[in-house]
mmCIF file of C-alpha atoms in Angstrom:
data_model
loop_
_atom_site.group_PDB
_atom_site.id
_atom_site.type_symbol
_atom_site.label_atom_id
_atom_site.label_comp_id
_atom_site.label_asym_id
_atom_site.label_seq_id
_atom_site.Cartn_x
_atom_site.Cartn_y
_atom_site.Cartn_z
ATOM 1 C CA MET A 26 0.000 0.000 0.000
ATOM 2 C CA ALA A 27 1.280 3.486 -0.856
ATOM 3 C CA ASP A 28 2.341 6.096 1.688
ATOM 4 C CA THR A 29 -0.399 7.855 3.624
ATOM 5 C CA ARG A 30 -1.752 10.771 1.581
ATOM 6 C CA PRO A 31 -2.468 13.965 3.595
ATOM 7 C CA VAL A 32 -5.857 15.531 2.908
ATOM 8 C CA PHE A 33 -6.922 18.988 4.083
ATOM 9 C CA TYR A 34 -10.498 20.272 4.248
ATOM 10 C CA VAL A 35 -10.214 24.048 3.824
ATOM 11 C CA SER A 36 -13.060 26.514 4.169
ATOM 12 C CA ASP A 37 -13.883 30.151 4.810
ATOM 13 C CA GLY A 38 -16.457 28.834 7.309
ATOM 14 C CA THR A 39 -16.567 25.817 9.592
ATOM 15 C CA GLY A 40 -15.347 23.349 6.977
ATOM 16 C CA ILE A 41 -18.233 20.937 7.513
ATOM 17 C CA THR A 42 -19.292 21.081 3.855
ATOM 18 C CA ALA A 43 -15.768 20.439 2.571
ATOM 19 C CA GLU A 44 -15.290 17.612 5.069
ATOM 20 C CA THR A 45 -18.608 15.949 4.198
ATOM 21 C CA ILE A 46 -17.919 16.047 0.454
ATOM 22 C CA GLY A 47 -14.284 15.084 0.933
ATOM 23 C CA HIS A 48 -15.120 12.115 3.128
ATOM 24 C CA SER A 49 -17.548 10.790 0.529
ATOM 25 C CA LEU A 50 -14.828 11.168 -2.102
ATOM 26 C CA LEU A 51 -12.121 9.402 -0.082
ATOM 27 C CA THR A 52 -14.311 6.372 0.589
ATOM 28 C CA GLN A 53 -14.156 5.645 -3.149
ATOM 29 C CA PHE A 54 -10.421 4.920 -2.865
ATOM 30 C CA ALA A 55 -10.185 2.098 -0.343
ATOM 31 C CA ASP A 56 -6.681 1.061 -1.432
ATOM 32 C CA THR A 57 -5.168 4.378 -0.330
ATOM 33 C CA ARG A 58 -4.494 5.452 3.230
ATOM 34 C CA PHE A 59 -5.416 9.053 4.063
ATOM 35 C CA SER A 60 -4.710 11.321 6.994
ATOM 36 C CA THR A 61 -7.192 14.197 7.221
ATOM 37 C CA ASP A 62 -7.137 17.641 8.793
ATOM 38 C CA ARG A 63 -9.569 20.542 8.734
ATOM 39 C CA ILE A 64 -8.527 24.206 8.360
ATOM 40 C CA PRO A 65 -11.611 26.383 8.978
ATOM 41 C CA PHE A 66 -12.187 30.151 8.708
ATOM 42 C CA VAL A 67 -9.718 30.785 5.880
ATOM 43 C CA ASP A 68 -11.485 34.047 5.054
ATOM 44 C CA SER A 69 -8.641 36.392 4.083
ATOM 45 C CA PRO A 70 -5.537 36.318 1.860
ATOM 46 C CA GLU A 71 -3.351 36.219 4.968
ATOM 47 C CA ARG A 72 -5.078 33.136 6.304
ATOM 48 C CA ALA A 73 -5.024 31.518 2.875
ATOM 49 C CA ARG A 74 -1.243 31.987 2.712
ATOM 50 C CA GLU A 75 -0.886 30.560 6.239
ATOM 51 C CA ALA A 76 -2.973 27.541 5.208
ATOM 52 C CA ALA A 77 -0.875 27.092 2.056
ATOM 53 C CA ALA A 78 2.331 27.145 4.091
ATOM 54 C CA ARG A 79 0.945 24.564 6.499
ATOM 55 C CA ILE A 80 -0.174 22.297 3.662
ATOM 56 C CA ARG A 81 3.146 22.662 1.832
ATOM 57 C CA ALA A 82 5.084 21.810 5.011
ATOM 58 C CA LYS A 83 3.022 18.672 5.541
ATOM 59 C CA GLY A 84 3.668 17.521 1.994
ATOM 60 C CA GLU A 85 7.407 18.051 2.410
ATOM 61 C CA GLU A 86 7.351 16.213 5.739
ATOM 62 C CA VAL A 87 5.689 13.061 4.402
ATOM 63 C CA GLY A 88 7.055 13.224 0.858
ATOM 64 C CA VAL A 89 3.628 12.910 -0.746
ATOM 65 C CA ARG A 90 1.613 15.588 -2.545
ATOM 66 C CA PRO A 91 -1.302 16.671 -0.332
ATOM 67 C CA VAL A 92 -4.906 16.880 -1.484
ATOM 68 C CA VAL A 93 -7.051 19.898 -0.594
ATOM 69 C CA VAL A 94 -10.846 19.897 -0.681
ATOM 70 C CA SER A 95 -11.821 23.570 -0.621
ATOM 71 C CA SER A 96 -15.216 25.155 -0.039
ATOM 72 C CA CYS A 97 -13.899 28.739 -0.074
ATOM 73 C CA VAL A 98 -16.310 30.848 -2.130
ATOM 74 C CA ASP A 99 -13.690 33.404 -3.165
ATOM 75 C CA PRO A 100 -11.658 31.946 -6.067
ATOM 76 C CA GLU A 101 -8.704 34.173 -5.094
ATOM 77 C CA LEU A 102 -8.452 32.356 -1.753
ATOM 78 C CA THR A 103 -8.538 29.036 -3.563
ATOM 79 C CA ARG A 104 -5.776 30.248 -5.894
ATOM 80 C CA LEU A 105 -3.578 31.237 -2.948
ATOM 81 C CA ILE A 106 -4.160 27.851 -1.320
ATOM 82 C CA GLY A 107 -3.062 26.282 -4.610
ATOM 83 C CA GLU A 108 0.382 27.833 -4.111
ATOM 84 C CA SER A 109 0.942 25.037 -1.600
ATOM 85 C CA GLY A 110 1.593 22.693 -4.512
ATOM 86 C CA ALA A 111 -1.291 20.462 -3.440
ATOM 87 C CA LEU A 112 -4.001 19.046 -5.660
ATOM 88 C CA VAL A 113 -6.826 21.499 -4.934
ATOM 89 C CA LEU A 114 -10.398 20.331 -5.486
ATOM 90 C CA ASP A 115 -12.811 23.281 -5.507
ATOM 91 C CA THR A 116 -16.208 21.968 -4.387
ATOM 92 C CA PHE A 117 -18.030 24.828 -6.145
ATOM 93 C CA ALA A 118 -16.167 24.807 -9.473
ATOM 94 C CA PRO A 119 -18.246 22.155 -11.314
ATOM 95 C CA PHE A 120 -21.496 23.982 -10.520
ATOM 96 C CA ILE A 121 -20.768 27.705 -10.870
ATOM 97 C CA GLU A 122 -20.650 28.011 -14.676
ATOM 98 C CA PRO A 123 -23.826 25.953 -15.310
ATOM 99 C CA MET A 124 -25.676 27.989 -12.658
ATOM 100 C CA GLU A 125 -24.461 31.286 -14.127
ATOM 101 C CA ARG A 126 -25.716 30.221 -17.557
ATOM 102 C CA GLU A 127 -29.037 29.040 -16.172
ATOM 103 C CA LEU A 128 -29.683 32.154 -14.071
ATOM 104 C CA GLY A 129 -28.176 34.637 -16.514
ATOM 105 C CA GLN A 130 -26.022 36.280 -13.878
ATOM 106 C CA GLN A 131 -22.514 36.124 -12.488
ATOM 107 C CA ARG A 132 -21.892 34.831 -9.003
ATOM 108 C CA LYS A 133 -20.858 37.223 -6.228
ATOM 109 C CA SER A 134 -17.964 35.598 -4.396
ATOM 110 C CA GLN A 135 -18.460 37.182 -0.985
ATOM 111 C CA VAL A 136 -17.168 35.325 2.052
ATOM 112 C CA GLY A 137 -19.806 34.565 4.671
ATOM 113 C CA GLN A 138 -22.871 34.851 2.432
ATOM 114 C CA ALA A 139 -23.880 31.237 3.155
ATOM 115 C CA HIS A 140 -24.565 32.093 6.780
ATOM 116 C CA GLY A 141 -27.041 34.768 5.748
ATOM 117 C CA MET A 142 -29.229 32.138 4.100
ATOM 118 C CA VAL A 143 -30.021 30.501 7.447
ATOM 119 C CA ASP A 144 -32.963 32.258 9.093
ATOM 120 C CA PHE A 145 -33.499 32.591 12.821
ATOM 121 C CA ASP A 146 -36.205 29.929 12.969
ATOM 122 C CA THR A 147 -34.005 27.189 11.529
ATOM 123 C CA TYR A 148 -31.087 28.260 13.717
ATOM 124 C CA HIS A 149 -33.341 28.207 16.787
ATOM 125 C CA ALA A 150 -34.632 24.738 15.858
ATOM 126 C CA ARG A 151 -31.094 23.445 15.534
ATOM 127 C CA ILE A 152 -30.018 24.821 18.922
ATOM 128 C CA ASN A 153 -33.122 23.404 20.612
ATOM 129 C CA ALA A 154 -32.487 20.017 19.022
ATOM 130 C CA MET A 155 -28.880 20.086 20.211
ATOM 131 C CA ASN A 156 -29.973 20.895 23.767
ATOM 132 C CA TYR A 157 -32.477 18.060 23.561
ATOM 133 C CA ALA A 158 -29.809 15.590 22.426
ATOM 134 C CA LEU A 159 -27.523 16.570 25.296
ATOM 135 C CA THR A 160 -30.196 16.337 27.990
ATOM 136 C CA HIS A 161 -31.456 13.010 26.643
ATOM 137 C CA ASP A 162 -28.043 11.423 26.139
ATOM 138 C CA ASP A 163 -27.437 7.917 27.523
ATOM 139 C CA GLY A 164 -30.725 7.839 29.396
ATOM 140 C CA ILE A 165 -30.033 11.027 31.423
ATOM 141 C CA ALA A 166 -33.642 12.104 30.846
ATOM 142 C CA VAL A 167 -36.222 9.475 29.981
ATOM 143 C CA ASN A 168 -39.329 11.473 29.086
ATOM 144 C CA TYR A 169 -39.330 11.017 25.334
ATOM 145 C CA ASP A 170 -42.684 12.639 24.530
ATOM 146 C CA ASP A 171 -41.031 15.342 22.401
ATOM 147 C CA ALA A 172 -38.467 13.077 20.715
ATOM 148 C CA ASP A 173 -38.507 12.645 16.946
ATOM 149 C CA VAL A 174 -36.242 9.591 17.207
ATOM 150 C CA ILE A 175 -34.859 7.413 20.008
ATOM 151 C CA LEU A 176 -31.702 5.462 19.243
ATOM 152 C CA VAL A 177 -31.283 2.289 21.277
ATOM 153 C CA ALA A 178 -28.110 0.190 21.464
ATOM 154 C CA VAL A 179 -25.442 -1.202 23.741
ATOM 155 C CA SER A 180 -22.829 1.209 25.062
ATOM 156 C CA ARG A 181 -20.369 2.669 22.497
ATOM 157 C CA ALA A 182 -22.268 1.587 19.393
ATOM 158 C CA GLY A 183 -22.531 5.125 17.984
ATOM 159 C CA LYS A 184 -25.690 6.529 19.584
ATOM 160 C CA THR A 185 -24.383 9.866 20.871
ATOM 161 C CA PRO A 186 -22.506 11.097 17.767
ATOM 162 C CA THR A 187 -25.475 10.184 15.585
ATOM 163 C CA CYS A 188 -27.880 12.108 17.840
ATOM 164 C CA VAL A 189 -25.590 15.147 17.812
ATOM 165 C CA TYR A 190 -25.258 15.003 14.015
ATOM 166 C CA LEU A 191 -29.032 14.749 13.548
ATOM 167 C CA ALA A 192 -29.516 17.745 15.842
ATOM 168 C CA LEU A 193 -26.832 19.993 14.361
ATOM 169 C CA HIS A 194 -27.525 19.288 10.702
ATOM 170 C CA TYR A 195 -31.263 18.596 10.590
ATOM 171 C CA GLY A 196 -32.777 20.008 13.790
ATOM 172 C CA VAL A 197 -34.017 16.532 14.718
ATOM 173 C CA ARG A 198 -34.765 15.936 18.403
ATOM 174 C CA ALA A 199 -32.888 12.675 18.869
ATOM 175 C CA ALA A 200 -32.599 10.911 22.215
ATOM 176 C CA ASN A 201 -30.681 7.758 22.969
ATOM 177 C CA TYR A 202 -31.085 4.910 25.399
ATOM 178 C CA PRO A 203 -28.200 2.597 26.387
ATOM 179 C CA LEU A 204 -29.165 -1.013 26.935
ATOM 180 C CA THR A 205 -27.865 -2.217 30.302
ATOM 181 C CA GLU A 206 -27.080 -5.791 31.327
ATOM 182 C CA GLU A 207 -30.381 -5.828 33.209
ATOM 183 C CA ASP A 208 -32.250 -4.726 30.068
ATOM 184 C CA LEU A 209 -30.582 -7.487 28.067
ATOM 185 C CA GLU A 210 -31.725 -10.258 30.393
ATOM 186 C CA HIS A 211 -35.131 -10.205 28.681
ATOM 187 C CA ASP A 212 -36.251 -10.356 25.047
ATOM 188 C CA ARG A 213 -38.569 -7.412 25.530
ATOM 189 C CA LEU A 214 -38.300 -3.675 25.650
ATOM 190 C CA PRO A 215 -37.399 -1.956 28.916
ATOM 191 C CA PRO A 216 -40.619 -0.575 30.453
ATOM 192 C CA ARG A 217 -39.587 3.053 29.963
ATOM 193 C CA LEU A 218 -39.256 2.499 26.198
ATOM 194 C CA GLN A 219 -42.500 0.627 25.623
ATOM 195 C CA PRO A 220 -44.694 3.749 25.201
ATOM 196 C CA TYR A 221 -42.344 5.021 22.491
ATOM 197 C CA ARG A 222 -41.779 1.943 20.329
ATOM 198 C CA ASN A 223 -42.803 3.826 17.155
ATOM 199 C CA LYS A 224 -39.878 6.213 17.706
ATOM 200 C CA LEU A 225 -37.209 3.541 18.218
ATOM 201 C CA PHE A 226 -34.297 2.842 15.901
ATOM 202 C CA ALA A 227 -31.654 0.289 16.892
ATOM 203 C CA LEU A 228 -27.926 0.371 16.255
ATOM 204 C CA SER A 229 -25.766 -2.725 16.300
ATOM 205 C CA ILE A 230 -22.032 -3.248 15.833
ATOM 206 C CA ASP A 231 -19.540 -6.035 15.232
ATOM 207 C CA PRO A 232 -18.386 -7.324 18.656
ATOM 208 C CA VAL A 233 -14.706 -7.181 17.671
ATOM 209 C CA ARG A 234 -15.020 -3.521 16.703
ATOM 210 C CA LEU A 235 -16.955 -2.826 19.895
ATOM 211 C CA HIS A 236 -14.173 -4.493 21.884
ATOM 212 C CA GLN A 237 -11.606 -2.197 20.232
ATOM 213 C CA ILE A 238 -13.639 0.928 21.014
ATOM 214 C CA ARG A 239 -14.244 -0.039 24.628
ATOM 215 C CA GLU A 240 -10.592 -0.962 25.133
ATOM 216 C CA GLU A 241 -9.669 2.610 24.257
ATOM 217 C CA ARG A 242 -12.130 3.912 26.831
ATOM 218 C CA ARG A 243 -11.605 1.393 29.663
ATOM 219 C CA PRO A 244 -8.570 -0.827 28.979
ATOM 220 C CA LYS A 245 -8.517 -4.321 30.507
ATOM 221 C CA SER A 246 -11.960 -3.914 32.076
ATOM 222 C CA ARG A 247 -14.728 -6.505 32.094
ATOM 223 C CA TYR A 248 -16.790 -3.936 30.182
ATOM 224 C CA ALA A 249 -14.265 -4.063 27.318
ATOM 225 C CA GLN A 250 -13.680 -7.831 27.197
ATOM 226 C CA LEU A 251 -14.453 -9.442 23.863
ATOM 227 C CA GLU A 252 -16.723 -12.030 25.492
ATOM 228 C CA THR A 253 -18.729 -9.244 27.144
ATOM 229 C CA CYS A 254 -19.082 -7.479 23.811
ATOM 230 C CA LYS A 255 -20.176 -10.687 22.046
ATOM 231 C CA ARG A 256 -22.746 -11.458 24.730
ATOM 232 C CA GLU A 257 -24.217 -7.936 24.774
ATOM 233 C CA VAL A 258 -24.433 -7.604 20.988
ATOM 234 C CA ALA A 259 -26.076 -11.023 20.630
ATOM 235 C CA ALA A 260 -28.625 -10.243 23.346
ATOM 236 C CA ALA A 261 -29.368 -6.808 21.884
ATOM 237 C CA GLU A 262 -29.880 -8.170 18.368
ATOM 238 C CA SER A 263 -32.177 -10.865 19.755
ATOM 239 C CA LEU A 264 -34.211 -8.143 21.476
ATOM 240 C CA PHE A 265 -34.405 -6.063 18.292
ATOM 241 C CA ARG A 266 -35.663 -9.068 16.315
ATOM 242 C CA ALA A 267 -38.225 -10.007 18.955
ATOM 243 C CA GLU A 268 -39.569 -6.459 19.109
ATOM 244 C CA ARG A 269 -39.273 -5.872 15.333
ATOM 245 C CA ILE A 270 -37.275 -2.685 15.775
ATOM 246 C CA PRO A 271 -35.491 -1.389 12.645
ATOM 247 C CA VAL A 272 -31.761 -1.944 13.091
ATOM 248 C CA LEU A 273 -28.570 -0.864 11.336
ATOM 249 C CA SER A 274 -25.007 -2.055 11.902
ATOM 250 C CA THR A 275 -22.666 0.890 12.453
ATOM 251 C CA THR A 276 -19.481 -1.148 11.971
ATOM 252 C CA HIS A 277 -18.667 0.129 8.489
ATOM 253 C CA LYS A 278 -21.030 3.110 8.323
ATOM 254 C CA SER A 279 -20.182 6.801 8.600
ATOM 255 C CA ILE A 280 -22.230 9.108 10.818
ATOM 256 C CA GLU A 281 -23.680 10.660 7.660
ATOM 257 C CA GLU A 282 -24.849 7.256 6.393
ATOM 258 C CA ILE A 283 -26.364 6.298 9.746
ATOM 259 C CA ALA A 284 -28.215 9.604 10.014
ATOM 260 C CA SER A 285 -29.518 9.344 6.451
ATOM 261 C CA THR A 286 -30.869 5.839 7.143
ATOM 262 C CA VAL A 287 -32.608 7.046 10.295
ATOM 263 C CA LEU A 288 -34.222 9.973 8.474
ATOM 264 C CA THR A 289 -35.383 7.744 5.621
ATOM 265 C CA THR A 290 -36.800 5.118 7.981
ATOM 266 C CA PHE A 291 -38.944 7.675 9.789
ATOM 267 C CA GLY A 292 -39.812 9.687 6.700
ATOM 268 C CA ILE A 293 -38.217 12.843 8.104
ATOM 269 C CA ARG A 294 -37.610 15.244 5.223
ATOM 270 C CA ARG A 295 -35.789 18.244 6.600
ATOM 271 C CA GLY A 296 -33.215 20.157 4.634
ATOM 272 C CA MET A 297 -29.649 20.133 5.890
ATOM 273 C CA PHE A 298 -28.722 23.351 7.694
#
């Protein structure tokens, strides 16, 4: 396998758009190893030159040409970033000319305009959803009357990051419930979940992968033992089958893919913020 290729997600904003598009692109090249880094708020020529210097230095360090996925709206910033010697992929470039022809007008490359397209109501919905996800994380609060979705799974299967992603990007009120050993002793839903079965979506995971994740969190503990992981995953999947809860394995899925499956399953059609 070739040397690890450095990839930078560069943006005049948070970089989430560049990272999302870039991640989808990199997954198409499974035979190449990538190391990724995000450089947000490159909104001036000075910062673009600083980013270029950082990217150039990384390429010289590893001896491999870096790749840049840029969502900077100002083409001059993208040009300056290109002085790094990296392969620069402009996420807007394939779409600008066709849109200009279709609309009969030239684009106005003003940094920060994207933020002006988000109105207060959508921003408020996103913040409320984020607060909801945090207060209903890992069973902290168990009144799920206002939940759009409740993710249920064993510990460390991907519930929390998925809930946060759904909240931040779609304004979805997502709660999550961790299945305990006591819950897994029976092939039926825990009593506190029974009133909300139509909101439940289950996550599963390969026991070996779960073992690796738990080892990083609590090394050498009973919680992280492979046999514990195998037993919990088997019991959870048995419960999901018995209760006919929709389930998705997170082992080889990105957060974006998991969230998209959840939204599709529940017919939630909200635009990404």
